[in-house]
Coordinates of C-alpha atoms in Angstrom, one line a residue:
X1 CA 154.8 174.0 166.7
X2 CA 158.3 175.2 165.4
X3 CA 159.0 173.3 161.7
X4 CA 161.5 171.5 161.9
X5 CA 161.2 168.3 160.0
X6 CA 159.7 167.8 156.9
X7 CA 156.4 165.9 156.7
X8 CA 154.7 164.3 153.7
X9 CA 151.1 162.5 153.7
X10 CA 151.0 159.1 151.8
X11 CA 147.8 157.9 150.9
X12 CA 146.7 154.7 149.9
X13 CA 143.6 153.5 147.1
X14 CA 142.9 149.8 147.2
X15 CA 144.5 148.8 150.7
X16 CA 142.2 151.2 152.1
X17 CA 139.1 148.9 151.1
X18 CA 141.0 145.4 153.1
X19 CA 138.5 145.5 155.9
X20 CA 139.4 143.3 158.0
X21 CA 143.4 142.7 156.3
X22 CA 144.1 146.6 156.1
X23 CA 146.3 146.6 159.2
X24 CA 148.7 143.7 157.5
X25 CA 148.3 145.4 154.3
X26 CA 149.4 148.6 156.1
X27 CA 152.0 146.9 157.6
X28 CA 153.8 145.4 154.4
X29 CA 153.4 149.2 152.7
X30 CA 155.3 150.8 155.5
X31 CA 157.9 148.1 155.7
X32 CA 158.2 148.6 152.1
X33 CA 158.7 152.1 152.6
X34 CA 161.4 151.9 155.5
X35 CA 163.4 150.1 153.1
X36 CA 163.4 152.2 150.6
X37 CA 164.1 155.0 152.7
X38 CA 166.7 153.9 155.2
X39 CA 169.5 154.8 152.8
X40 CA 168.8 158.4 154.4
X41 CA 169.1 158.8 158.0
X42 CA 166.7 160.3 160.6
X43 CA 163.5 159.2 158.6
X44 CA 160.3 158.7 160.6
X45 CA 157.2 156.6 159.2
X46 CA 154.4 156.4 161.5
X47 CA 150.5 155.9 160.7
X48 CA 148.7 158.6 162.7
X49 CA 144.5 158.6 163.1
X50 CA 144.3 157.1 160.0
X51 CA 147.1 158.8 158.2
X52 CA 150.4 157.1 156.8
X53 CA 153.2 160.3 157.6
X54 CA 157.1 160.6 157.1
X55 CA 159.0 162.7 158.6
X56 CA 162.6 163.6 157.6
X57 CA 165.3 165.9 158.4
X58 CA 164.9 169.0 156.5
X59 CA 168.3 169.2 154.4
X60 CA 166.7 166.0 152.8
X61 CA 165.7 167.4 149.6
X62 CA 161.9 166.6 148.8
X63 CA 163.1 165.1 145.5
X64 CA 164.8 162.5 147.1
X65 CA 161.6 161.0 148.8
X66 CA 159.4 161.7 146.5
X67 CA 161.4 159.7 143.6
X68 CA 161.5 157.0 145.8
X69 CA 157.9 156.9 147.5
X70 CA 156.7 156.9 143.7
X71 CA 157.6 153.8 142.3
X72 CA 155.9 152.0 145.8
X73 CA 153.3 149.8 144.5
X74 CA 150.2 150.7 147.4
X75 CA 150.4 154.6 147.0
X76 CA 148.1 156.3 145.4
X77 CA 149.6 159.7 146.2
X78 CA 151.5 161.5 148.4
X79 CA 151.9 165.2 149.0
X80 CA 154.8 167.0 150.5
X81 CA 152.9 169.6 153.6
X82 CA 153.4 171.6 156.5
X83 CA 152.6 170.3 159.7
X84 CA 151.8 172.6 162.3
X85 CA 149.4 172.9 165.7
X86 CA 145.7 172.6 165.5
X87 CA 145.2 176.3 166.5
X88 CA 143.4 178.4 163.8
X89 CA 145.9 181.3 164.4
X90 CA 148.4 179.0 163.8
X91 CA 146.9 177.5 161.1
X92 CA 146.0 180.9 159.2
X93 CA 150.1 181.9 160.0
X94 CA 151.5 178.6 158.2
X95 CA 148.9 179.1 155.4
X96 CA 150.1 183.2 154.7
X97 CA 153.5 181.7 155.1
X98 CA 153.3 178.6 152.5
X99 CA 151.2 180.8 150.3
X100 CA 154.5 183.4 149.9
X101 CA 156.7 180.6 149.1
X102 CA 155.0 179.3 146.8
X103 CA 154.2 182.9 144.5
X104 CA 158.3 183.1 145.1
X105 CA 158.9 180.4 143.0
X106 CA 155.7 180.7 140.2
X107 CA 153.3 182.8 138.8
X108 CA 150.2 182.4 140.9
X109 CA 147.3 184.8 140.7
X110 CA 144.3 182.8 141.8
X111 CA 143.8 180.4 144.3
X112 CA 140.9 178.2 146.5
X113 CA 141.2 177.0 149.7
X114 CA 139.8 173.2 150.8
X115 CA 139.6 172.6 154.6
X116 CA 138.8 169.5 156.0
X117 CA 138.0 169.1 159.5
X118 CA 138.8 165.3 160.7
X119 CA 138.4 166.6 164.4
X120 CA 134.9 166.9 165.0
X121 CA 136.0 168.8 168.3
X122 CA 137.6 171.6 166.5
X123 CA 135.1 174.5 167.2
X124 CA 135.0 176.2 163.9
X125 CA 133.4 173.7 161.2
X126 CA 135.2 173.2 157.5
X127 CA 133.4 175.7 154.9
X128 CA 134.2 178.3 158.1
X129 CA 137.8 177.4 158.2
X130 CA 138.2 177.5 154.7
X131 CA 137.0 181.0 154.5
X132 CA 139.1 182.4 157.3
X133 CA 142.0 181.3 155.8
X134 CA 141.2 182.5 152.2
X135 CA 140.8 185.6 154.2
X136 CA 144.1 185.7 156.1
X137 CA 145.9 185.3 152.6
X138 CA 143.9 187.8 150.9
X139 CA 145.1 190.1 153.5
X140 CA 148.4 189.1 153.3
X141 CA 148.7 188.4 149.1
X142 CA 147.7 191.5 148.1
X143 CA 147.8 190.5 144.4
X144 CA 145.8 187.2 144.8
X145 CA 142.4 186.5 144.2
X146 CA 139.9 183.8 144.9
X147 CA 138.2 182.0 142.2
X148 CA 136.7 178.5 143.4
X149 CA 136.3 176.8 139.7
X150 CA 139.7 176.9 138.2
X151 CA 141.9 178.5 140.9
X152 CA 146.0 178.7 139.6
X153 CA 146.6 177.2 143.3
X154 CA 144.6 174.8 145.1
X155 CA 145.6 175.1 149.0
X156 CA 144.3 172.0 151.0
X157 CA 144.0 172.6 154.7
X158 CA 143.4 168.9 156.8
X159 CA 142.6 170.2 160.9
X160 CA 143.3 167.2 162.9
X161 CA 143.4 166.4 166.6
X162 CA 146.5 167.5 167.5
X163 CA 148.3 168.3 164.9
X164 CA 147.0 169.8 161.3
X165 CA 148.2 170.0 157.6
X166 CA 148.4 172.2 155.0
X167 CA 149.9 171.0 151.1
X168 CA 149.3 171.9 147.5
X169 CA 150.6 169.6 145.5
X170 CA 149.0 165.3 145.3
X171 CA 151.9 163.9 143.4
X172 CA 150.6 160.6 141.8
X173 CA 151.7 157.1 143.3
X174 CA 151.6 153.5 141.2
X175 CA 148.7 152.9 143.2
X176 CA 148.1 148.7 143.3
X177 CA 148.9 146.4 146.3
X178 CA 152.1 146.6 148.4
X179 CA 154.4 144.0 147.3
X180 CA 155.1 141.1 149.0
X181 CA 151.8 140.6 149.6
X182 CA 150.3 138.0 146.7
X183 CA 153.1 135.4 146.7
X184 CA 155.8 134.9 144.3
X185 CA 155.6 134.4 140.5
X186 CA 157.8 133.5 137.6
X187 CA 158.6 136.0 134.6
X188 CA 159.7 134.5 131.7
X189 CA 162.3 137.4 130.7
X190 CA 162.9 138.2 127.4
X191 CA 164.7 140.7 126.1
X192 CA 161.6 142.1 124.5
X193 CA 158.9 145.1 125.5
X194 CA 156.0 142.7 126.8
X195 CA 157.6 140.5 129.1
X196 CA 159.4 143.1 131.4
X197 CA 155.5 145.3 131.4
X198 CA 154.1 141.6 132.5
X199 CA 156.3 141.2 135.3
X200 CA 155.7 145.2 136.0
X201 CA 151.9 144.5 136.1
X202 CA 152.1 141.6 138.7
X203 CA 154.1 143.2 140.9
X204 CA 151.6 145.7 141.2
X205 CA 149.2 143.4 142.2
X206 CA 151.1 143.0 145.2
X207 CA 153.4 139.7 143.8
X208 CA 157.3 139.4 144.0
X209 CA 158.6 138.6 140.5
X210 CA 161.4 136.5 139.8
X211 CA 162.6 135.6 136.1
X212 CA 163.9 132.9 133.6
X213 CA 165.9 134.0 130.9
X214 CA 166.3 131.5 128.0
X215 CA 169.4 132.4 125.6
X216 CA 170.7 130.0 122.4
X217 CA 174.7 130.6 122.8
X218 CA 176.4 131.6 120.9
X219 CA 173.6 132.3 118.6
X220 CA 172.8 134.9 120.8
X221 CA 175.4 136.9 122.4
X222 CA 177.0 138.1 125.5
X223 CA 175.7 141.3 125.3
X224 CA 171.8 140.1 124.6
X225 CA 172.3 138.8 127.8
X226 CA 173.7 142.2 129.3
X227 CA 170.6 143.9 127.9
X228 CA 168.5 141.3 129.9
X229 CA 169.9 142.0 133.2
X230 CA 169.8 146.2 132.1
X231 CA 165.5 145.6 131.9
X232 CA 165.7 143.6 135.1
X233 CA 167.9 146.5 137.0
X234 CA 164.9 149.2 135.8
X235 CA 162.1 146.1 136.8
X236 CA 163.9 146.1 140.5
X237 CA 163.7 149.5 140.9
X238 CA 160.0 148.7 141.5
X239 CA 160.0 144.9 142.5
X240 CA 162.6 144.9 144.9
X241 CA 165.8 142.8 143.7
X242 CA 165.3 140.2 140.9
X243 CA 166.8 136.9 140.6
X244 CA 167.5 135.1 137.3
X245 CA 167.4 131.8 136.1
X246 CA 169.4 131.9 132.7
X247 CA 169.0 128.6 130.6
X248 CA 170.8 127.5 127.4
X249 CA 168.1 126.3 125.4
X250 CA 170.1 125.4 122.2
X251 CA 170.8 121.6 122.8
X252 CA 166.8 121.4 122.9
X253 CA 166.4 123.6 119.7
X254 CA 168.9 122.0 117.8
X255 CA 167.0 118.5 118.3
X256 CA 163.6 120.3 117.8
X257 CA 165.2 121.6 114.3
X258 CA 166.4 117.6 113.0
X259 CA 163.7 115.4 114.5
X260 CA 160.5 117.2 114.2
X261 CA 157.8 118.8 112.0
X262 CA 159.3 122.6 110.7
X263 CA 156.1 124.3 111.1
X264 CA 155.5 123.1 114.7
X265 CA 159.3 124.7 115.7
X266 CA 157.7 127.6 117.5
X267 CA 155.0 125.9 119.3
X268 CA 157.3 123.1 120.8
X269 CA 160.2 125.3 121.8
X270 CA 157.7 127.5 123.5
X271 CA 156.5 124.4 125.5
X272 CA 160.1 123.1 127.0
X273 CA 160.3 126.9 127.9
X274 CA 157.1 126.2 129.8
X275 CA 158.6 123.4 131.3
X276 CA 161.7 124.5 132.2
X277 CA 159.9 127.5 133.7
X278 CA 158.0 125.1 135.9
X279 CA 161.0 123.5 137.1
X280 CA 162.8 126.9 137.8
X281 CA 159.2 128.2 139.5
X282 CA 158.7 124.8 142.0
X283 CA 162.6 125.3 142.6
X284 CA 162.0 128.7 143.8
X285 CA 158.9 128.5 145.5
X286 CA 157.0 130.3 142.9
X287 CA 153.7 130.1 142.6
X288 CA 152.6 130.6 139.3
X289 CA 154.4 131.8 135.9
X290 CA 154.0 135.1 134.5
X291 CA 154.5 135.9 130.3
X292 CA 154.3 139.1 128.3
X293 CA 152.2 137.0 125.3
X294 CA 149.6 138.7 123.9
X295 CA 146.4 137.2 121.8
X296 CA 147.0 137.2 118.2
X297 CA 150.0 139.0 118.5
X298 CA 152.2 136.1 117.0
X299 CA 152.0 132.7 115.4
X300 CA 152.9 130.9 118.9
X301 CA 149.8 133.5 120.7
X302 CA 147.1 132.3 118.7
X303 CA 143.8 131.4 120.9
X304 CA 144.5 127.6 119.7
X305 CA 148.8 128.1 120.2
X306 CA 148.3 129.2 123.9
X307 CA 145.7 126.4 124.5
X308 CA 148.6 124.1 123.5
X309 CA 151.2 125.8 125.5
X310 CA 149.6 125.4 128.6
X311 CA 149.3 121.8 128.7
X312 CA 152.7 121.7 128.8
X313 CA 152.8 122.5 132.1
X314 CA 150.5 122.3 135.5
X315 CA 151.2 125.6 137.2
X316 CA 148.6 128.1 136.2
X317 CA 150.2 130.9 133.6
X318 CA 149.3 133.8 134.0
X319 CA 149.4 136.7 131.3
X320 CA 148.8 140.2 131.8
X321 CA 149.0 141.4 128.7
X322 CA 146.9 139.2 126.8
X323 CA 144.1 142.1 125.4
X324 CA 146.1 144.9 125.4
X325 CA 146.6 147.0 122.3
X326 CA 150.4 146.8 121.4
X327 CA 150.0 150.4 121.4
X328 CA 149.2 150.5 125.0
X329 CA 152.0 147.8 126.2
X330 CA 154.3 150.3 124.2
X331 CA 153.1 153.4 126.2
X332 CA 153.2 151.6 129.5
X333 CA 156.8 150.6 128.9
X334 CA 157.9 154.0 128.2
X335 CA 156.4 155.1 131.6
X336 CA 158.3 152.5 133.4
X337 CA 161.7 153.1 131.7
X338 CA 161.9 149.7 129.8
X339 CA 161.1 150.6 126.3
X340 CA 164.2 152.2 125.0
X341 CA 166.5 148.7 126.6
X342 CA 163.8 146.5 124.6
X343 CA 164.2 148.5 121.5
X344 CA 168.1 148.0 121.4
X345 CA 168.7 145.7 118.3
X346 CA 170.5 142.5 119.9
X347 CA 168.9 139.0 119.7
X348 CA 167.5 136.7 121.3
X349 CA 166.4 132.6 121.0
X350 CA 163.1 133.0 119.7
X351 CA 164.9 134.5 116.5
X352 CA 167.0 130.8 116.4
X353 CA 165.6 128.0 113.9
X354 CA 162.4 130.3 112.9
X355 CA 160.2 128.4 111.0
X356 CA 159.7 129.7 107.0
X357 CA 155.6 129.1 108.1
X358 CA 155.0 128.4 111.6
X359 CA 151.5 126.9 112.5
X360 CA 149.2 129.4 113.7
X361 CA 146.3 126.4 114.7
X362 CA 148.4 123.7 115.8
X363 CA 146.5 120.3 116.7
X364 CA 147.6 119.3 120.7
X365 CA 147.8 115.6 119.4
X366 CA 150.5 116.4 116.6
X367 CA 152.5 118.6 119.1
X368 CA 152.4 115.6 121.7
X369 CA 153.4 112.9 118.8
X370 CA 156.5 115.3 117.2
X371 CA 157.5 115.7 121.0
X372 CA 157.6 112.2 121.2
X373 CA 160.3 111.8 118.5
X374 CA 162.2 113.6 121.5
X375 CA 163.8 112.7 124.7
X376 CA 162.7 115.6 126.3
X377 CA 162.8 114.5 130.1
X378 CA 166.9 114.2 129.5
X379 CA 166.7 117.1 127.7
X380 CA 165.2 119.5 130.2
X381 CA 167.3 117.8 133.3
X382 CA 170.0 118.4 131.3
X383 CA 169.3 122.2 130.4
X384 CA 167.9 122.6 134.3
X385 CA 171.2 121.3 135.5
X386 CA 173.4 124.0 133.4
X387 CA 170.8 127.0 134.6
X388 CA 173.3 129.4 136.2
X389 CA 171.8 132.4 138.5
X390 CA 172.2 135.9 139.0
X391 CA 170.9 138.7 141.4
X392 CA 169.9 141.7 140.2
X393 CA 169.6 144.7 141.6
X394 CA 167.9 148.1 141.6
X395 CA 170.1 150.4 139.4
X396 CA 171.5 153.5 141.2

């Protein structure tokens, strides 16, 4: 077979245990896929005897696919190979000849070979393959040596019916469910590190994310908002475009602050955010809403706070984050490329009207009597009425 594309093997961890649902599963991957790729012309995604492959022309520069094939929720790893026929000659060839490229460009002076044989019809069995080719490279690398515990290069040989593979390198995917493929949910955005990692974490599981912002102009400012939008651009990048809900939620704070209990400020703000989320979410067809709170984290995540919170609303609320060590959320953010927008120093409403000593236990029947004092049906049509909208996209 003369080389003339390049090939790369995507494989897949959770999808692969659907039974019954792979093939839509499968389906919804590879469509995910395609549209990632089709910025670049001439790319080929086909599932072959098991396998997921893409094939592109070869001035495509690896880097370019494999940026984008890693941030595809579904793959668990990929690996850039050489396709060639299922021949042992030809094999053994492409092996000598991937093995010289590679000492060309690092230090290598051990290596292993692992052959797989998927075609039971091939004639010579895997151990056998394995050794013929270790010994075609021997012969060839003159300098190289084998050593089958820690080898500098592990060379991975897959003989296939028809056609066969040979790749180094299993580049890590985000591994999860494809997305797309567990309905829609609602993020309540902040400009904060936990609620972008929420919306991050449900995506994985397959779910497209959309997002309610709440801001307090002109308490908070014009570019708060920008740095909302920044996090949602990085959030897209791996959720497919995001569309915001942005909500003044001042008129509701300011009545909060002159007609109810100081201490109970947090926990009754946090509820018409609930509310208003619920709105947005049945507007948009979501299914379910989605916050980065965390237990015990702050006076309004208390076991007895969130309790309180939820009957606000009837949609189930779903929260990611809720025993995860801050540390951890932290570390997850910097691997998706939100921390350092979180960290940038601009406000946002929860900072507005802050009780002196919020409740951290607050009672469900003095939340529903201080709401009382409100109108808070007018309120939240009013606020849903003024919601304005914005699409964001994946940043370039």
């Amino acid at each position: 077979m003369e080389e003339q594309r390049n090939t790369y093997i995507v494989r897949y961890g959770e999808v692969a245990l659907k039974g019954d649902n792979k093939p839509y599963f499968e389906r919804i991957l590879m469509e995910r896929m395609r549209k990632l790729l089709k910025k670049y012309p001439g790319v080929e995604i086909r599932r072959e005897n098991g396998l997921v492959l893409i094939r592109t022309p070869r001035e495509l520069p690896a880097e370019a696919v494999t940026k984008e094939l890693s941030k595809v929720f579904g793959v668990d790893s990929l690996s850039p190979a050489v396709e060639v026929d299922s021949e042992l000659e030809a094999i053994g060839a492409a092996a000598v000849k991937y093995m010289s490229e590679l000492m060309a460009r690092r230090e290598i002076k051990t290596f292993k070979v692992e052959a797989r044989r998927s075609d039971k019809s091939f004639p010579v069995q895997s151990p056998e393959i394995g050794r013929i080719i270790g010994a075609k490279i021997l012969k060839a690398c003159k300098t190289l040596k084998v050593d089958v515990h820690q080898p500098d290069c592990r060379l991975f040989v897959q003989v296939r019916q028809g056609n066969s593979f040979i790749y180094e390198e299993k580049l890590s995917g985000r591994g999860g469910l494809p997305l797309g493929t567990n309905g829609r949910g609602l993020v309540l955005l902040s400009g904060g590190i936990d609620s972008p990692v929420a919306a991050y974490m449900m995506a994985r599981r397959g779910m497209v994310v959309e997002a309610v912002h709440f801001h307090s102009y002109p308490y908070t400012s014009e570019r708060a908002w920008e740095k909302v939008k920044e996090l949602a651009g990085i959030l897209a990048e791996y959720c497919g475009r995001i569309r915001i809900t942005s909500i003044n939620l001042l008129p509701i704070q300011e009545q909060i602050a002159q007609h109810c209990p100081e201490e109970l400020t947090t926990i009754l703000v946090r509820r018409f955010m609930m509310k208003l989320g619920q709105r947005v979410a049945e507007d948009r067809g979501c299914l379910m809403l989605i916050t980065g709170e965390n237990l015990g984290q702050v006076a309004s995540q208390t076991a007895e706070a969130l309790t309180v919170t939820d009957q606000a609303v009837d949609l189930p609320v779903m929260r990611p984050l809720i025993a995860m060590d801050k540390t951890d959320i932290i570390e997850l953010a910097k691997d998706i490329g939100t921390f350092e927008t979180s960290i940038q120093p601009f406000e946002d409403c929860c900072t507005v009207f802050l009780p002196r000593h919020p409740s951290t236990k607050p009672r469900l029947d003095r939340v529903l009597e201080a709401e009382s004092r409100l109108e808070g049906e007018a309120l939240i049509e009013q606020a849903f009425e003024a919601r304005e909208t914005e699409l964001v996209l994946p940043r370039e």
